[in-house]
Amino acid sequence: MEFVSRPMYLEFLQRHKDKPIIKIVSGVRRAGKSVLFTLFKKNLMESGVFEEQIISVNFEDLSFYELRDFKRLYAYIQERLIENKKCYIFLDEIQHVPNFELVVDSLFIKPNVDIYMTGSNAYFMSSQLATNLTGRYVELEVLPLSFSEYIQGLSNKQDHIVLSDAFNQYAFSAFPYLLQTENFLERVEYLRGIYHSVLVNDIVSRIGNPNTSLLERIIRTLLSNVGSLVSTNKIKNTLISQHVTISHSSLENYLEALTDSLLFYAVPRFDVKGRELLQRLEKYYTVDLGFRHLLLPDHQEDFGHLLENIVYLELRRKYAKVYVGNVGKYEVDFVVITDKGTYAYYQVSETTLAPETLERELRPLREINDQFPKYLLTMDTIQPSANYNGIEKKNIIDWLCE
C-alpha cells in the first residue's frame, strides 16, 4: 500500500525530534496516526538511526496484549534500551494501558530516550497525565486527510485529476484508506467499522453502561444539526419530540463522551466586538462527513452546512483557536486567532450569485470594524473570486488547494 505523505505532521515530529519533550499524537481512529509513525520511523532510519534503536509497541496488536500491564511494559522497554545510544520509543494507542503515565514519566528522566505516543480519544490526556507531565509534552492533532493531501493520494493512482470530481469524493469521506477503493459498498462498510470501533472503544467504555440506542439518537441529532447553533436544551427537546426522555446531566455526559472520542468538536461562540467567549449556544462539527453519510444517508440536502464542516476542519488544521463569530445580531461562520494574536474571519456559502444572498453573507463581515483579513468562501465557478471593499471572495476548492 502506498502511503499519503503528511508533510505538516512529519515536520512537527522532525522539529521536536531529540528534544527533551514527550511527543503526543492524538486523533480519531484510522485518521493516520500509526502510518505517520511508520513514515517518521522510515525517516529516522534514512538519517542513520539503526533499527535496534527503535522500540515500537502497538497496544491494539494482540502480540503486545500482556504489555497493557504498566509494570510489564516498563520492563519490556527497559531491557531493550541500548546504553550510550539514543533510543526512540513509539507507543501506539497508549490509552489501553492503565497508569501509562507512570511508565512515560520514568522513561522521560532517562538519558538518550525520545518518546512518541498516540491516543484515539481526548480523555487519555487525563488530569493525571496533565499533572504528572505538565510542561513536558507537546501534542499534535491528526485529522483525516486535508483536500491537498487527498489530491496527492489520488495523484499516486491516476495521471489526470478533475478537481470538482475529486472534491465530491472528498466530501463523502476523507479517511486515508478510502483512497484505496472506489467500491461504494466497501467504502460504507469501512466507515461502519470505524464508527462501531469508536462507539465501543471510545464512547461506550468511557460512559460505562450507556443506553446505546439513546446514544445513537444523540449522534444522529448532532449530525443532522452540523453547522447549526445548538444547546443541551435544544437536543433534549428534539429527543422528547421522539418520545425519548433523558436527564440534563446524563445528556451532558453523553455529549462530553462524544467530543472526548474526537467524533465531534464543540465550537463555542466568540463575541468579536467584546473579544470574549460567549457561554450560551455552540456548534458541533463532525471529524469526518463520512459518518453523516453513513448514519443519515437521506439528509444530504443542506450542502452549505457540509461545506461549513469541511472549512472548519481545514481551519482547525491551521489554527489552534477556531470559533463561531458573533457580531451584534449577526453571525460570522468562523473567527480564527493566530499564534501571533491576530484575527481572521470566514463566511461560508454554497453560492452568492443571487444579489440578496451576497448581501446577506457580506453583512456580518461588514459589521466588523478592524483591519484583519475577511474572507467569503463559496463554490461559485462563475465569478469565483472578487473583492468587496476588502472582503476577499474565494472558491472553496481553490482555497483548499492553497
GROMACS .gro file of C-alpha atoms in nm, residues 54-350:
model
  297
   54ILE     CA    1   1.359   0.198   1.761
   55ILE     CA    2   1.124   0.034   2.013
   56SER     CA    3   0.762   0.012   1.895
   57VAL     CA    4   0.452  -0.119   2.073
   58ASN     CA    5   0.100  -0.106   1.928
   59PHE     CA    6  -0.144  -0.185   2.205
   60GLU     CA    7  -0.418  -0.286   1.961
   61ASP     CA    8  -0.195  -0.569   1.840
   62LEU     CA    9  -0.269  -0.884   2.044
   63SER     CA   10   0.101  -0.969   2.031
   64PHE     CA   11   0.151  -0.694   2.287
   65TYR     CA   12  -0.160  -0.758   2.497
   66GLU     CA   13   0.032  -0.851   2.811
   67LEU     CA   14   0.214  -0.517   2.791
   68ARG     CA   15  -0.110  -0.341   2.883
   69ASP     CA   16   0.016  -0.401   3.235
   70PHE     CA   17   0.229  -0.091   3.301
   71LYS     CA   18   0.495  -0.279   3.501
   72ARG     CA   19   0.546  -0.533   3.222
   73LEU     CA   20   0.555  -0.254   2.967
   74TYR     CA   21   0.826  -0.074   3.158
   75ALA     CA   22   1.033  -0.392   3.193
   76TYR     CA   23   0.991  -0.469   2.819
   77ILE     CA   24   1.122  -0.127   2.718
   78GLN     CA   25   1.393  -0.117   2.986
   79GLU     CA   26   1.557  -0.437   2.863
   80ARG     CA   27   1.567  -0.306   2.504
   81LEU     CA   28   1.734   0.027   2.579
   82ILE     CA   29   2.088   0.050   2.443
   83GLU     CA   30   2.348   0.212   2.665
   84ASN     CA   31   2.504   0.529   2.522
   85LYS     CA   32   2.272   0.529   2.218
   86LYS     CA   33   1.960   0.732   2.157
   87CYS     CA   34   1.651   0.510   2.160
   88TYR     CA   35   1.322   0.615   2.001
   89ILE     CA   36   1.014   0.474   2.176
   90PHE     CA   37   0.679   0.460   1.993
   91LEU     CA   38   0.372   0.369   2.200
   92ASP     CA   39   0.065   0.337   1.977
   93GLU     CA   40  -0.287   0.368   2.130
   94ILE     CA   41  -0.145   0.420   2.476
   95GLN     CA   42  -0.491   0.471   2.631
   96HIS     CA   43  -0.518   0.091   2.664
   97VAL     CA   44  -0.256   0.094   2.942
   98PRO     CA   45  -0.385   0.198   3.285
   99ASN     CA   46  -0.128   0.415   3.465
  100PHE     CA   47   0.075   0.454   3.145
  101GLU     CA   48   0.184   0.798   3.264
  102LEU     CA   49   0.398   0.628   3.530
  103VAL     CA   50   0.589   0.441   3.258
  104VAL     CA   51   0.632   0.753   3.049
  105ASP     CA   52   0.741   0.958   3.348
  106SER     CA   53   1.009   0.700   3.438
  107LEU     CA   54   1.137   0.676   3.081
  108PHE     CA   55   1.141   1.051   3.037
  109ILE     CA   56   1.405   1.105   3.307
  110LYS     CA   57   1.644   0.858   3.140
  111PRO     CA   58   1.919   0.995   2.916
  112ASN     CA   59   1.909   0.913   2.544
  113VAL     CA   60   1.535   0.835   2.531
  114ASP     CA   61   1.296   1.004   2.287
  115ILE     CA   62   0.926   0.923   2.347
  116TYR     CA   63   0.635   0.930   2.100
  117MET     CA   64   0.277   0.824   2.181
  118THR     CA   65  -0.061   0.812   2.009
  119GLY     CA   66  -0.412   0.802   2.151
  120SER     CA   67  -0.756   0.787   1.991
  121ASN     CA   68  -0.951   0.992   2.239
  122ALA     CA   69  -0.918   1.315   2.432
  123TYR     CA   70  -0.959   1.171   2.780
  124PHE     CA   71  -0.634   0.976   2.765
  125MET     CA   72  -0.494   1.325   2.819
  126SER     CA   73  -0.642   1.296   3.166
  127SER     CA   74  -0.587   1.517   3.465
  128GLN     CA   75  -0.341   1.253   3.592
  129LEU     CA   76  -0.130   1.283   3.278
  130ALA     CA   77  -0.156   1.661   3.278
  131THR     CA   78  -0.048   1.668   3.644
  132ASN     CA   79   0.239   1.421   3.611
  133LEU     CA   80   0.377   1.551   3.283
  134THR     CA   81   0.294   1.922   3.294
  135GLY     CA   82   0.533   2.117   3.074
  136ARG     CA   83   0.698   1.802   2.942
  137TYR     CA   84   0.485   1.718   2.640
  138VAL     CA   85   0.367   1.868   2.314
  139GLU     CA   86   0.054   1.749   2.138
  140LEU     CA   87  -0.012   1.706   1.766
  141GLU     CA   88  -0.370   1.654   1.649
  142VAL     CA   89  -0.404   1.434   1.339
  143LEU     CA   90  -0.722   1.472   1.133
  144PRO     CA   91  -0.838   1.275   0.829
  145LEU     CA   92  -0.684   1.396   0.504
  146SER     CA   93  -0.690   1.759   0.401
  147PHE     CA   94  -0.804   1.818   0.043
  148SER     CA   95  -0.447   1.884  -0.074
  149GLU     CA   96  -0.335   1.556   0.088
  150TYR     CA   97  -0.632   1.381  -0.075
  151ILE     CA   98  -0.526   1.516  -0.416
  152GLN     CA   99  -0.173   1.394  -0.354
  153GLY     CA  100  -0.311   1.049  -0.271
  154LEU     CA  101  -0.517   1.046  -0.590
  155SER     CA  102  -0.214   1.151  -0.795
  156ASN     CA  103  -0.040   0.832  -0.679
  157LYS     CA  104  -0.313   0.635  -0.859
  158GLN     CA  105  -0.408   0.841  -1.165
  159ASP     CA  106  -0.245   1.085  -1.404
  160HIS     CA  107  -0.534   1.323  -1.466
  161ILE     CA  108  -0.745   1.462  -1.182
  162VAL     CA  109  -1.061   1.669  -1.223
  163LEU     CA  110  -1.074   1.882  -0.908
  164SER     CA  111  -1.453   1.906  -0.895
  165ASP     CA  112  -1.486   1.526  -0.915
  166ALA     CA  113  -1.213   1.483  -0.655
  167PHE     CA  114  -1.390   1.728  -0.424
  168ASN     CA  115  -1.716   1.531  -0.449
  169GLN     CA  116  -1.528   1.218  -0.343
  170TYR     CA  117  -1.352   1.408  -0.066
  171ALA     CA  118  -1.684   1.546   0.064
  172PHE     CA  119  -1.802   1.187   0.108
  173SER     CA  120  -1.517   1.100   0.343
  174ALA     CA  121  -1.152   1.191   0.396
  175PHE     CA  122  -1.025   0.881   0.577
  176PRO     CA  123  -0.696   0.782   0.409
  177TYR     CA  124  -0.786   0.419   0.339
  178LEU     CA  125  -1.077   0.516   0.115
  179LEU     CA  126  -0.828   0.626  -0.147
  180GLN     CA  127  -0.761   0.254  -0.196
  181THR     CA  128  -1.111   0.168  -0.316
  182GLU     CA  129  -1.384   0.317  -0.533
  183ASN     CA  130  -1.636   0.047  -0.444
  184PHE     CA  131  -1.925   0.226  -0.271
  185LEU     CA  132  -2.031  -0.068  -0.054
  186GLU     CA  133  -1.674  -0.130   0.058
  187ARG     CA  134  -1.637   0.238   0.149
  188VAL     CA  135  -1.959   0.230   0.350
  189GLU     CA  136  -1.857  -0.087   0.534
  190TYR     CA  137  -1.519   0.064   0.616
  191LEU     CA  138  -1.687   0.372   0.764
  192ARG     CA  139  -1.925   0.147   0.957
  193GLY     CA  140  -1.626  -0.036   1.103
  194ILE     CA  141  -1.464   0.287   1.220
  195TYR     CA  142  -1.791   0.412   1.364
  196HIS     CA  143  -1.852   0.094   1.566
  197SER     CA  144  -1.490   0.089   1.682
  198VAL     CA  145  -1.521   0.447   1.812
  199LEU     CA  146  -1.861   0.366   1.962
  200VAL     CA  147  -1.743   0.058   2.151
  201ASN     CA  148  -1.385   0.151   2.240
  202ASP     CA  149  -1.401   0.525   2.293
  203ILE     CA  150  -1.759   0.610   2.388
  204VAL     CA  151  -1.935   0.313   2.547
  205SER     CA  152  -1.628   0.221   2.754
  206ARG     CA  153  -1.600   0.585   2.862
  207ILE     CA  154  -1.960   0.615   2.984
  208GLY     CA  155  -1.973   0.270   3.139
  209ASN     CA  156  -2.311   0.117   3.062
  210PRO     CA  157  -2.493   0.363   2.836
  211ASN     CA  158  -2.821   0.325   2.655
  212THR     CA  159  -2.671   0.265   2.310
  213SER     CA  160  -3.000   0.331   2.133
  214LEU     CA  161  -3.023   0.670   2.304
  215LEU     CA  162  -2.655   0.737   2.233
  216GLU     CA  163  -2.707   0.679   1.861
  217ARG     CA  164  -3.012   0.909   1.861
  218ILE     CA  165  -2.793   1.183   2.007
  219ILE     CA  166  -2.524   1.119   1.745
  220ARG     CA  167  -2.782   1.142   1.465
  221THR     CA  168  -2.922   1.462   1.617
  222LEU     CA  169  -2.578   1.623   1.618
  223LEU     CA  170  -2.506   1.507   1.264
  224SER     CA  171  -2.836   1.649   1.139
  225ASN     CA  172  -2.754   1.983   1.307
  226VAL     CA  173  -2.398   2.022   1.178
  227GLY     CA  174  -2.334   2.394   1.137
  228SER     CA  175  -2.638   2.499   1.342
  229LEU     CA  176  -2.632   2.658   1.686
  230VAL     CA  177  -2.747   2.405   1.944
  231SER     CA  178  -2.781   2.377   2.320
  232THR     CA  179  -2.841   2.084   2.552
  233ASN     CA  180  -3.200   2.207   2.586
  234LYS     CA  181  -3.248   2.201   2.208
  235ILE     CA  182  -3.108   1.847   2.186
  236LYS     CA  183  -3.320   1.740   2.480
  237ASN     CA  184  -3.635   1.885   2.320
  238THR     CA  185  -3.553   1.705   1.995
  239LEU     CA  186  -3.530   1.377   2.186
  240ILE     CA  187  -3.855   1.449   2.371
  241SER     CA  188  -4.025   1.501   2.033
  242GLN     CA  189  -3.909   1.146   1.953
  243HIS     CA  190  -4.064   1.023   2.281
  244VAL     CA  191  -3.724   0.983   2.447
  245THR     CA  192  -3.656   1.115   2.797
  246ILE     CA  193  -3.313   1.192   2.938
  247SER     CA  194  -3.190   1.399   3.230
  248HIS     CA  195  -2.987   1.712   3.167
  249SER     CA  196  -2.681   1.570   3.345
  250SER     CA  197  -2.695   1.241   3.152
  251LEU     CA  198  -2.719   1.427   2.823
  252GLU     CA  199  -2.417   1.637   2.915
  253ASN     CA  200  -2.223   1.320   3.000
  254TYR     CA  201  -2.310   1.172   2.660
  255LEU     CA  202  -2.206   1.492   2.479
  256GLU     CA  203  -1.879   1.504   2.668
  257ALA     CA  204  -1.806   1.142   2.574
  258LEU     CA  205  -1.880   1.218   2.208
  259THR     CA  206  -1.636   1.508   2.198
  260ASP     CA  207  -1.378   1.315   2.403
  261SER     CA  208  -1.399   1.037   2.143
  262LEU     CA  209  -1.300   1.301   1.882
  263LEU     CA  210  -1.606   1.206   1.677
  264PHE     CA  211  -1.735   1.563   1.723
  265TYR     CA  212  -1.593   1.904   1.801
  266ALA     CA  213  -1.795   2.151   2.006
  267VAL     CA  214  -1.716   2.502   1.883
  268PRO     CA  215  -1.804   2.790   2.117
  269ARG     CA  216  -1.918   3.136   2.009
  270PHE     CA  217  -1.684   3.432   2.022
  271ASP     CA  218  -1.801   3.791   2.063
  272VAL     CA  219  -1.596   3.976   1.801
  273LYS     CA  220  -1.657   4.322   1.946
  274GLY     CA  221  -1.605   4.225   2.311
  275ARG     CA  222  -1.319   3.983   2.231
  276GLU     CA  223  -1.457   3.719   2.467
  277LEU     CA  224  -1.616   3.377   2.458
  278LEU     CA  225  -1.992   3.354   2.499
  279GLN     CA  226  -2.135   3.095   2.737
  280ARG     CA  227  -2.459   3.005   2.560
  281LEU     CA  228  -2.501   2.801   2.242
  282GLU     CA  229  -2.233   2.638   2.029
  283LYS     CA  230  -2.198   2.446   1.705
  284TYR     CA  231  -2.096   2.084   1.659
  285TYR     CA  232  -1.890   1.963   1.364
  286THR     CA  233  -1.802   1.602   1.291
  287VAL     CA  234  -1.443   1.490   1.239
  288ASP     CA  235  -1.542   1.332   0.904
  289LEU     CA  236  -1.853   1.373   0.691
  290GLY     CA  237  -1.847   1.001   0.617
  291PHE     CA  238  -2.028   0.945   0.948
  292ARG     CA  239  -2.312   1.170   0.832
  293HIS     CA  240  -2.337   0.986   0.500
  294LEU     CA  241  -2.336   0.658   0.691
  295LEU     CA  242  -2.599   0.742   0.953
  296LEU     CA  243  -2.812   0.997   0.765
  297PRO     CA  244  -2.799   0.884   0.401
  298ASP     CA  245  -3.122   1.071   0.321
  299HIS     CA  246  -3.013   1.404   0.475
  300GLN     CA  247  -2.770   1.543   0.217
  301GLU     CA  248  -2.980   1.840   0.105
  302ASP     CA  249  -2.809   2.101   0.323
  303PHE     CA  250  -2.484   2.116   0.127
  304GLY     CA  251  -2.398   2.458   0.269
  305HIS     CA  252  -2.356   2.318   0.620
  306LEU     CA  253  -2.149   2.028   0.486
  307LEU     CA  254  -1.918   2.284   0.324
  308GLU     CA  255  -1.902   2.462   0.658
  309ASN     CA  256  -1.785   2.137   0.821
  310ILE     CA  257  -1.508   2.097   0.561
  311VAL     CA  258  -1.394   2.457   0.611
  312TYR     CA  259  -1.396   2.417   0.990
  313LEU     CA  260  -1.167   2.113   0.974
  314GLU     CA  261  -0.928   2.293   0.738
  315LEU     CA  262  -0.913   2.592   0.973
  316ARG     CA  263  -0.857   2.358   1.267
  317ARG     CA  264  -0.555   2.213   1.085
  318LYS     CA  265  -0.404   2.559   1.054
  319TYR     CA  266  -0.503   2.740   1.373
  320ALA     CA  267  -0.515   2.648   1.741
  321LYS     CA  268  -0.823   2.862   1.806
  322VAL     CA  269  -1.130   2.845   1.583
  323TYR     CA  270  -1.462   2.987   1.699
  324VAL     CA  271  -1.808   3.073   1.573
  325GLY     CA  272  -1.824   3.453   1.548
  326ASN     CA  273  -2.092   3.676   1.696
  327VAL     CA  274  -2.118   4.039   1.576
  328GLY     CA  275  -2.416   4.204   1.743
  329LYS     CA  276  -2.723   4.042   1.592
  330TYR     CA  277  -2.522   3.877   1.313
  331GLU     CA  278  -2.318   3.558   1.294
  332VAL     CA  279  -1.983   3.506   1.125
  333ASP     CA  280  -1.924   3.140   1.048
  334PHE     CA  281  -1.567   3.133   1.180
  335VAL     CA  282  -1.325   3.351   1.371
  336VAL     CA  283  -0.966   3.228   1.395
  337ILE     CA  284  -0.695   3.357   1.625
  338THR     CA  285  -0.337   3.300   1.511
  339ASP     CA  286  -0.036   3.223   1.729
  340LYS     CA  287   0.061   3.590   1.692
  341GLY     CA  288  -0.272   3.705   1.835
  342THR     CA  289  -0.410   3.834   1.505
  343TYR     CA  290  -0.759   3.752   1.377
  344ALA     CA  291  -0.919   3.638   1.052
  345TYR     CA  292  -1.288   3.595   0.964
  346TYR     CA  293  -1.453   3.344   0.733
  347GLN     CA  294  -1.803   3.330   0.590
  348VAL     CA  295  -1.908   3.013   0.404
  349SER     CA  296  -2.189   2.986   0.148
  350GLU     CA  297  -2.263   2.738  -0.128
   0.00000   0.00000   0.00000
